[in-house]
CSV table of C-alpha atoms and ligand atoms in Angstrom, one decimal:
chain,number,residue,atom,x,y,z
A,1223,UNK,CA,-49.9,25.7,16.8
A,1224,UNK,CA,-53.4,24.7,18.0
A,1225,UNK,CA,-56.5,26.7,17.1
A,1226,UNK,CA,-59.9,26.3,18.6
A,1227,UNK,CA,-63.1,25.1,16.8
A,1228,UNK,CA,-66.3,25.6,18.7
A,1229,UNK,CA,-68.2,23.0,20.6
A,1230,UNK,CA,-72.0,22.9,20.5
A,1231,UNK,CA,-73.9,22.6,23.7
A,1232,UNK,CA,-77.2,21.0,24.5
A,1233,UNK,CA,-79.5,21.1,27.6
A,1234,UNK,CA,-79.4,18.0,29.8
A,1235,UNK,CA,-82.7,16.2,30.3
A,1236,UNK,CA,-83.5,18.0,33.6
A,1237,UNK,CA,-82.8,21.3,31.9
A,1238,UNK,CA,-80.6,22.6,34.7
A,1239,UNK,CA,-77.1,22.2,33.3
A,1240,UNK,CA,-75.7,22.7,29.8
A,1241,UNK,CA,-73.8,19.5,28.7
A,1242,UNK,CA,-71.2,19.8,26.1
A,1243,UNK,CA,-71.8,17.7,23.0
A,1244,UNK,CA,-68.8,16.6,21.0
A,1245,UNK,CA,-67.9,18.3,17.7
A,1246,UNK,CA,-67.6,15.7,15.0
A,1247,UNK,CA,-66.2,16.2,11.5
A,1248,UNK,CA,-66.6,13.3,9.1
A,1249,UNK,CA,-63.6,12.9,6.7
A,1250,UNK,CA,-64.7,11.2,3.5
A,1251,UNK,CA,-63.1,10.3,0.2
A,1252,UNK,CA,-62.1,7.3,-1.8
A,1253,UNK,CA,-59.5,4.8,-0.7
A,1254,UNK,CA,-56.1,6.4,-1.1
A,1255,UNK,CA,-57.5,10.0,-1.4
A,1256,UNK,CA,-55.3,11.1,1.5
A,1257,UNK,CA,-57.7,11.1,4.5
A,1258,UNK,CA,-55.3,9.8,7.0
A,1259,UNK,CA,-52.5,12.0,5.8
A,1260,UNK,CA,-54.5,15.2,6.1
A,1261,UNK,CA,-56.1,14.2,9.4
A,1262,UNK,CA,-52.6,14.0,11.0
A,1263,UNK,CA,-52.1,17.7,10.0
A,1264,UNK,CA,-55.5,18.8,11.2
A,1265,UNK,CA,-54.8,17.2,14.6
A,1266,UNK,CA,-51.5,19.1,14.8
A,1267,UNK,CA,-53.1,22.5,13.9
A,1268,UNK,CA,-56.6,22.4,15.3
A,1269,UNK,CA,-56.6,20.1,18.4
A,1270,UNK,CA,-58.9,17.4,17.1
A,1271,UNK,CA,-58.6,13.7,18.0
A,1272,UNK,CA,-58.5,11.5,14.9
A,1273,UNK,CA,-60.2,8.2,14.6
A,1274,UNK,CA,-60.0,6.1,11.4
A,1275,UNK,CA,-62.8,3.6,11.3
A,1276,UNK,CA,-60.5,1.3,9.2
A,1277,UNK,CA,-57.7,1.5,11.8
A,1278,UNK,CA,-60.2,0.7,14.6
A,1279,UNK,CA,-61.4,-2.3,12.7
A,1280,UNK,CA,-57.8,-3.4,12.1
A,1281,UNK,CA,-57.1,-3.0,15.8
A,1282,UNK,CA,-60.1,-5.3,16.5
A,1283,UNK,CA,-58.6,-8.0,14.3
A,1284,UNK,CA,-55.2,-7.7,16.0
A,1285,UNK,CA,-56.8,-7.9,19.4
A,1286,UNK,CA,-58.1,-11.4,18.6
A,1287,UNK,CA,-61.7,-10.3,19.5
A,1288,UNK,CA,-64.6,-12.7,18.6
A,1289,UNK,CA,-65.5,-10.4,15.6
A,1290,UNK,CA,-61.9,-10.4,14.3
A,1291,UNK,CA,-62.3,-13.2,11.7
A,1292,UNK,CA,-65.5,-11.8,10.3
A,1293,UNK,CA,-64.0,-8.3,10.1
A,1294,UNK,CA,-60.9,-9.7,8.4
A,1295,UNK,CA,-62.7,-11.6,5.7
A,1296,UNK,CA,-65.0,-8.6,5.0
A,1297,UNK,CA,-62.0,-6.2,4.7
A,1298,UNK,CA,-60.2,-8.6,2.4
A,1299,UNK,CA,-63.3,-8.4,0.1
A,1300,UNK,CA,-63.5,-4.6,0.4
A,1301,UNK,CA,-67.0,-5.0,2.0
A,1302,UNK,CA,-68.5,-2.7,4.6
A,1303,UNK,CA,-68.5,-4.2,8.1
A,1304,UNK,CA,-71.9,-4.2,9.9
A,1305,UNK,CA,-72.5,-0.7,11.4
A,1306,UNK,CA,-73.2,-2.1,14.9
A,1307,UNK,CA,-69.6,-3.2,15.2
A,1308,UNK,CA,-68.0,0.0,13.8
A,1309,UNK,CA,-70.3,2.4,15.7
A,1310,UNK,CA,-69.5,0.7,19.0
A,1311,UNK,CA,-65.8,1.0,18.3
A,1312,UNK,CA,-66.1,4.7,17.5
A,1313,UNK,CA,-68.3,5.4,20.5
A,1314,UNK,CA,-65.9,3.7,22.9
A,1315,UNK,CA,-62.9,5.5,21.4
A,1316,UNK,CA,-64.6,8.9,21.7
A,1317,UNK,CA,-65.7,8.2,25.3
A,1318,UNK,CA,-62.2,7.2,26.3
A,1319,UNK,CA,-60.4,10.0,24.5
A,1320,UNK,CA,-61.0,12.9,26.9
A,1321,UNK,CA,-61.4,15.3,24.0
A,1322,UNK,CA,-64.5,16.9,22.6
A,1323,UNK,CA,-63.5,17.4,19.0
A,1324,UNK,CA,-63.2,14.5,16.7
A,1325,UNK,CA,-62.2,13.8,13.1
A,1326,UNK,CA,-63.9,10.6,12.1
A,1327,UNK,CA,-62.2,9.3,9.0
A,1328,UNK,CA,-63.6,6.7,6.6
A,1329,UNK,CA,-67.0,6.8,8.2
A,1330,UNK,CA,-69.9,6.8,7.4
A,1331,UNK,CA,-69.2,4.5,4.4
A,1332,UNK,CA,-72.9,3.8,3.6
A,1333,UNK,CA,-76.3,5.0,4.6
A,1334,UNK,CA,-76.6,2.3,7.3
A,1335,UNK,CA,-73.4,3.6,8.9
A,1336,UNK,CA,-74.7,7.2,8.9
A,1337,UNK,CA,-78.1,6.3,10.4
A,1338,UNK,CA,-76.6,4.0,13.0
A,1339,UNK,CA,-74.2,6.6,14.3
A,1340,UNK,CA,-76.9,9.2,14.6
A,1341,UNK,CA,-79.2,6.8,16.4
A,1342,UNK,CA,-76.6,5.5,18.8
A,1343,UNK,CA,-74.7,8.6,19.7
A,1344,UNK,CA,-77.3,11.3,18.9
A,1345,UNK,CA,-74.5,13.3,17.2
A,1346,UNK,CA,-74.8,14.9,13.7
A,1347,UNK,CA,-71.5,16.1,12.1
A,1348,UNK,CA,-70.6,19.8,12.2
A,1349,UNK,CA,-69.6,19.4,8.6
A,1350,UNK,CA,-68.1,16.9,6.2
A,1351,UNK,CA,-64.7,17.1,4.5
A,1352,UNK,CA,-64.7,15.3,1.2
A,1353,UNK,CA,-61.4,14.6,-0.6
A,1354,UNK,CA,-62.1,14.4,-4.3
A,1355,UNK,CA,-59.5,12.5,-6.2
A,1356,UNK,CA,-59.4,10.6,-9.6
A,1357,UNK,CA,-59.4,6.8,-9.3
A,1358,UNK,CA,-56.1,6.4,-11.2
A,1359,UNK,CA,-54.3,8.7,-8.7
A,1360,UNK,CA,-55.8,6.9,-5.7
A,1361,UNK,CA,-54.8,3.5,-7.2
A,1362,UNK,CA,-51.2,4.8,-7.7
A,1363,UNK,CA,-51.1,6.0,-4.1
A,1364,UNK,CA,-52.4,2.8,-2.6
A,1365,UNK,CA,-50.0,0.6,-4.6
A,1366,UNK,CA,-47.1,2.8,-3.2
A,1367,UNK,CA,-48.5,2.9,0.4
A,1368,UNK,CA,-46.3,0.0,1.7
A,1369,UNK,CA,-48.1,-0.3,5.1
A,1370,UNK,CA,-48.4,-4.1,4.8
A,1371,UNK,CA,-52.2,-4.0,4.4
A,1372,UNK,CA,-53.8,-7.2,3.1
A,1373,UNK,CA,-56.4,-5.2,1.2
A,1374,UNK,CA,-53.9,-3.0,-0.6
A,1375,UNK,CA,-53.7,-5.4,-3.6
A,1376,UNK,CA,-55.0,-4.6,-7.1
A,1377,UNK,CA,-57.9,-7.1,-6.9
A,1378,UNK,CA,-59.3,-5.8,-3.5
A,1379,UNK,CA,-58.5,-2.2,-4.5
A,1380,UNK,CA,-60.9,-2.5,-7.5
A,1381,UNK,CA,-63.6,-3.9,-5.2
A,1382,UNK,CA,-63.1,-1.1,-2.8
A,1383,UNK,CA,-63.5,1.5,-5.6
A,1384,UNK,CA,-66.8,-0.2,-6.6
A,1385,UNK,CA,-68.1,-0.1,-3.1
A,1386,UNK,CA,-67.0,3.6,-2.8
A,1387,UNK,CA,-69.0,4.5,-5.9
A,1388,UNK,CA,-72.1,2.5,-5.0
A,1389,UNK,CA,-72.4,3.0,-1.3
A,1390,UNK,CA,-70.1,5.8,0.0
A,1391,UNK,CA,-70.6,8.5,-2.7
A,1392,UNK,CA,-74.4,8.6,-2.0
A,1393,UNK,CA,-73.6,9.5,1.6
A,1394,UNK,CA,-71.5,12.4,0.4
A,1395,UNK,CA,-74.3,13.4,-1.9
A,1396,UNK,CA,-76.8,13.3,1.0
A,1397,UNK,CA,-74.6,15.7,3.1
A,1398,UNK,CA,-74.2,17.9,0.0
A,1399,UNK,CA,-77.9,18.2,-0.3
A,1400,UNK,CA,-78.1,19.6,3.3
A,1401,UNK,CA,-75.2,21.9,2.7
A,1402,UNK,CA,-72.7,20.3,5.0
A,1403,UNK,CA,-69.9,19.3,2.5
A,1404,UNK,CA,-66.6,21.1,2.0
A,1405,UNK,CA,-65.1,19.5,-1.1
A,1406,UNK,CA,-61.4,19.5,-1.5
A,1407,UNK,CA,-59.4,18.8,-4.6
A,1408,UNK,CA,-57.2,16.1,-3.2
A,1409,UNK,CA,-55.2,15.4,-6.4
A,1410,UNK,CA,-52.6,18.0,-5.6
A,1411,UNK,CA,-49.5,17.7,-3.5
A,1412,UNK,CA,-50.0,17.1,0.3
A,1413,UNK,CA,-49.1,20.7,1.3
A,1414,UNK,CA,-51.4,22.3,-1.2
A,1415,UNK,CA,-54.3,20.1,-0.2
A,1416,UNK,CA,-53.6,21.1,3.4
A,1417,UNK,CA,-53.8,24.8,2.5
A,1418,UNK,CA,-57.4,24.2,1.4
A,1419,UNK,CA,-58.2,22.1,4.5
A,1420,UNK,CA,-56.7,24.8,6.7
A,1421,UNK,CA,-58.9,27.5,5.1
A,1422,UNK,CA,-62.0,25.4,5.9
A,1423,UNK,CA,-61.1,25.0,9.6
A,1424,UNK,CA,-60.0,28.6,9.9
A,1425,UNK,CA,-63.2,30.0,8.4
A,1426,UNK,CA,-65.3,27.8,10.7
A,1427,UNK,CA,-63.3,29.1,13.7
A,1428,UNK,CA,-64.0,32.7,12.7
A,1429,UNK,CA,-67.7,32.0,12.4
A,1430,UNK,CA,-68.0,30.4,15.9
A,1431,UNK,CA,-65.8,33.0,17.7
A,1432,UNK,CA,-67.9,34.9,20.3
A,1433,UNK,CA,-69.1,38.0,18.6
A,1434,UNK,CA,-67.6,40.2,21.3
A,1435,UNK,CA,-64.0,39.0,20.6
A,1436,UNK,CA,-64.3,39.8,16.9
A,1437,UNK,CA,-65.9,43.2,17.6
A,1438,UNK,CA,-63.3,44.1,20.2
A,1439,UNK,CA,-60.5,43.4,17.7
A,1440,UNK,CA,-62.0,45.6,15.0
A,1441,UNK,CA,-62.8,48.4,17.5
A,1442,UNK,CA,-59.1,48.4,18.6
A,1443,UNK,CA,-57.9,48.6,15.0
A,1444,UNK,CA,-60.3,51.5,14.3
A,1445,UNK,CA,-59.0,53.3,17.4
A,1446,UNK,CA,-55.4,52.8,16.3
A,1447,UNK,CA,-56.1,54.2,12.9
A,1448,UNK,CA,-57.9,57.2,14.4
A,1449,UNK,CA,-54.8,57.9,16.7
A,1450,UNK,CA,-52.4,57.6,13.7
A,1451,UNK,CA,-54.6,60.0,11.6
A,1452,UNK,CA,-54.7,62.5,14.4
A,1453,UNK,CA,-50.9,62.4,14.9
A,1454,UNK,CA,-50.3,63.0,11.2
A,1455,UNK,CA,-52.8,65.9,11.2
A,1456,UNK,CA,-51.0,67.5,14.2
A,1457,UNK,CA,-47.6,67.0,12.7
A,1458,UNK,CA,-46.5,64.8,15.6
A,1459,UNK,CA,-45.0,62.2,13.2
A,1460,UNK,CA,-42.8,64.8,11.4
A,1461,UNK,CA,-39.4,63.4,10.7
A,1462,UNK,CA,-40.5,59.7,10.5
B,1796,ADP,P1,-56.5,7.3,2.8
B,1796,ADP,O1,-56.5,7.3,4.3
B,1796,ADP,O2,-57.5,8.2,2.2
B,1796,ADP,O3,-56.7,5.9,2.3
B,1796,ADP,P2,-53.7,7.9,3.0
B,1796,ADP,O4,-53.6,9.2,3.7
B,1796,ADP,O5,-53.3,6.6,3.6
B,1796,ADP,O6,-55.1,7.8,2.3
B,1796,ADP,O7,-52.8,8.1,1.7
B,1796,ADP,C1,-52.5,7.0,0.8
B,1796,ADP,C2,-51.1,7.1,0.3
B,1796,ADP,O8,-50.9,8.2,-0.5
B,1796,ADP,C3,-50.1,7.2,1.4
B,1796,ADP,O9,-48.9,6.5,1.1
B,1796,ADP,C4,-49.8,8.7,1.5
B,1796,ADP,O10,-48.4,8.9,1.9
B,1796,ADP,C5,-49.9,9.1,0.0
B,1796,ADP,N1,-50.5,10.5,-0.1
B,1796,ADP,C6,-51.4,11.1,0.7
B,1796,ADP,N2,-51.8,12.3,0.2
B,1796,ADP,C7,-51.0,12.4,-0.9
B,1796,ADP,C8,-50.9,13.5,-1.9
B,1796,ADP,N3,-51.6,14.6,-1.8
B,1796,ADP,N4,-50.1,13.3,-2.9
B,1796,ADP,C9,-49.3,12.2,-3.1
B,1796,ADP,N5,-49.4,11.2,-2.2
B,1796,ADP,C10,-50.2,11.3,-1.1
B,1797,C5P,O1,-60.6,3.5,5.5
B,1797,C5P,P1,-59.8,2.3,5.2
B,1797,C5P,O2,-59.2,2.3,3.8
B,1797,C5P,O3,-58.8,2.1,6.3
B,1797,C5P,O4,-60.8,1.1,5.3
B,1797,C5P,C1,-60.4,-0.2,5.1
B,1797,C5P,C2,-61.5,-1.2,5.1
B,1797,C5P,O5,-62.2,-1.2,6.4
B,1797,C5P,C3,-62.7,-0.9,4.1
B,1797,C5P,O6,-62.4,-1.3,2.8
B,1797,C5P,C4,-63.8,-1.7,4.7
B,1797,C5P,O7,-63.6,-3.1,4.5
B,1797,C5P,C5,-63.5,-1.5,6.2
B,1797,C5P,N1,-64.4,-0.4,6.7
B,1797,C5P,C6,-65.7,-0.6,7.0
B,1797,C5P,N2,-66.5,0.4,7.5
B,1797,C5P,C7,-66.0,1.6,7.6
B,1797,C5P,C8,-64.6,1.9,7.4
B,1797,C5P,C9,-63.8,0.9,6.9
B,1797,C5P,O8,-66.2,-1.7,6.9
B,1797,C5P,N3,-66.8,2.6,8.0
B,1798,MG,MG1,-56.8,5.8,5.8
């Protein structure tokens, strides 16, 4: 099933035509909190395209690009790659996707990421999903992940947790201060976490639905109720 989530529009420079601006949802949370897992479900249910900043950086290493070695050594230290590199990869991926609704997972990881994305793309997120999970649970999950990642070892995991606390949580706090964060308890089983995620996307859908459509539905329900009452009053439904 695919459900729609609204797309904002903005006037083009000449003011003649309305140009669609992509809808972006940032998906944040500590390493191993379940961002990638939940994004796969959101894609299936709500028609978003998912980009993981970490996956794009790993792709860059595998492609043998000139930045590959620098990215690899930073990732192995759990450090945050310069924003210029990551924002370029995200921008290219969005432009080539053909979609207008994006989940951007594991980004922004620090304030520099956040500011660079806004400056380069001109896009602010519609909202931010934050997966809240205790460190011990995230550590357990990463050590069981088995995806052959060089940085999924206990030494690098500890460094990544430190960077998360020092650089990434303040970004979540910033978005919280402007009322854009939907915090999810991510320590529960996958299906339970997704129930909460689904509720967020469904309620956003309801809010962005054209007013007329919502009104039409409630008017129809009221009419049906009126007919039923009138049948009952006139005894038409006798015997049922
Ligand atoms: P992230 O993208 O945030 O680093 P992942 O989605 O890769 O996290 O999840 C990390 C590991 O934990 C994966 O092996 C995944 O299958 C598992 N996992 C994800 N969500 C849950 C959950 N709610 N409960 C238990 N294990 C989970
Ligand atoms: O999100 P994920 O766990 O896949 O990220 C793995 C690594 O990729 C991070 O620890 C970091 O080194 C790098 N990364 C980054 N900037 C981002 C996202 C990930 O440098 N915005
Ligand atoms: Mg991930």
